[in-house]
Tab-separated table of C-alpha atoms in Angstrom:
chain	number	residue	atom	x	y	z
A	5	UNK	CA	39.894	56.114	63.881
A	6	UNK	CA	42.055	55.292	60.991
A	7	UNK	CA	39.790	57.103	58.211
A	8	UNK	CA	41.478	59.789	56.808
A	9	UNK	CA	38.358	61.264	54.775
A	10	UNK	CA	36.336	61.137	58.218
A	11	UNK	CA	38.499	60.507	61.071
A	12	UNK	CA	35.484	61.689	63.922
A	13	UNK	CA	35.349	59.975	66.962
A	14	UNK	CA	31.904	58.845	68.790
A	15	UNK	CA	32.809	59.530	72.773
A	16	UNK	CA	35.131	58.663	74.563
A	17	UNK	CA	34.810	55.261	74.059
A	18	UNK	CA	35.302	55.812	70.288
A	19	UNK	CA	38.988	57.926	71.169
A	20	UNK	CA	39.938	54.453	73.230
A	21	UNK	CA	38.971	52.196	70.328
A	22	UNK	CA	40.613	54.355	68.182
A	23	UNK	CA	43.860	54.608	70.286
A	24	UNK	CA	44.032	50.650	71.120
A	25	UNK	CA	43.557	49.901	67.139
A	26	UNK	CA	46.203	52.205	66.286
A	27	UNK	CA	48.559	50.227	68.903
A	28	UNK	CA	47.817	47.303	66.442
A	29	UNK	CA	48.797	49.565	63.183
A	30	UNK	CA	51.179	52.350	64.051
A	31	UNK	CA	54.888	51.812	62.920
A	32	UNK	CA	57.296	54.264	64.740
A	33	UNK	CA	59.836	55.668	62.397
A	34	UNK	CA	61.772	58.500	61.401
A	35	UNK	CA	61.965	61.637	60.474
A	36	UNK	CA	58.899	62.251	63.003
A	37	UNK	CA	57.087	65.780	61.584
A	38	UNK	CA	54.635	66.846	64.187
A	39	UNK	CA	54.096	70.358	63.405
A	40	UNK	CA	51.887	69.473	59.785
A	41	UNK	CA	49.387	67.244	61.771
A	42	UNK	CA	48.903	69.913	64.866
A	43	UNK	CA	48.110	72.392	62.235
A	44	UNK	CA	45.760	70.042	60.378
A	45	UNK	CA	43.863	69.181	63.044
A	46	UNK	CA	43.638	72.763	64.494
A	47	UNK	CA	42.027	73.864	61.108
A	48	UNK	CA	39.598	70.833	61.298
A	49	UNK	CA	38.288	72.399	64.677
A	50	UNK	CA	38.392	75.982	63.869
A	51	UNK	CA	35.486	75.037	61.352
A	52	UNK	CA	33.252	73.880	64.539
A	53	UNK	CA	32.521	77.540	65.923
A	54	UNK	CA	29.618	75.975	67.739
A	55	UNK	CA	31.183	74.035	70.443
A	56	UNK	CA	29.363	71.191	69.567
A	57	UNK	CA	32.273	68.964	69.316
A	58	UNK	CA	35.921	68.534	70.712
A	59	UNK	CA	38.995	67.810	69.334
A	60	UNK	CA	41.589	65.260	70.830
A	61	UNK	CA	44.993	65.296	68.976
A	62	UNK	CA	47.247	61.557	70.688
A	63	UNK	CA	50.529	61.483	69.649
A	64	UNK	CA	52.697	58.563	70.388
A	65	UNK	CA	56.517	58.685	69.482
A	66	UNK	CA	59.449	56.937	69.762
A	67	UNK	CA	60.663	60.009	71.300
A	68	UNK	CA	62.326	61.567	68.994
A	69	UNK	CA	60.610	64.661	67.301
A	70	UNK	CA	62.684	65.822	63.747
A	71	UNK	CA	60.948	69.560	64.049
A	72	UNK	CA	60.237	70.157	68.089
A	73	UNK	CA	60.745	73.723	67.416
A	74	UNK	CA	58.173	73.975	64.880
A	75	UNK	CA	55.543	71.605	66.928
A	76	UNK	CA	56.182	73.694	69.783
A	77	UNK	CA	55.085	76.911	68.108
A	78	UNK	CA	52.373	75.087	66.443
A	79	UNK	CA	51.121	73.804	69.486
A	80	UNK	CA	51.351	77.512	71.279
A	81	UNK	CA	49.800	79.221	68.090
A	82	UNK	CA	46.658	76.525	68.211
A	83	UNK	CA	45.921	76.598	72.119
């Protein structure tokens, strides 16, 4: 949603506002490090052991990834 201090989602309506604002924002540029923000949002939902909420992690690219081998194992260790 664009706040870093609380960056929660209402729905799924909330996840599309949040994704078609970000179009708006978002400047694509390199180096592209996905492998810090898959592990900080996996330890923002490990602290939910309820299931009372869900986590959805977008990530749009330019297509080029600087660390793919490191967001691959991140991604693996998380799921």
């Amino acid at each position: 949603n664009g706040d870093a201090a609380n960056p929660a989602c209402s729905g799924i309506e909330g996840v599309l506002d949040a994704y078609h604002r970000s179009l708006r924002r978002v400047q694509l540029y390199g180096p592209t490090n996905f492998a810090p923000v898959v592990n900080h949002v996996a330890r923002s939902a490990a602290e939910v052991l309820d299931g009372s909420q869900y986590f959805v992690l977008l990530i749009i690219t330019d297509g080029v990834i600087s660390d793919m081998a490191q967001t691959k194992e991140a991604i693996v260790n998380v799921s």
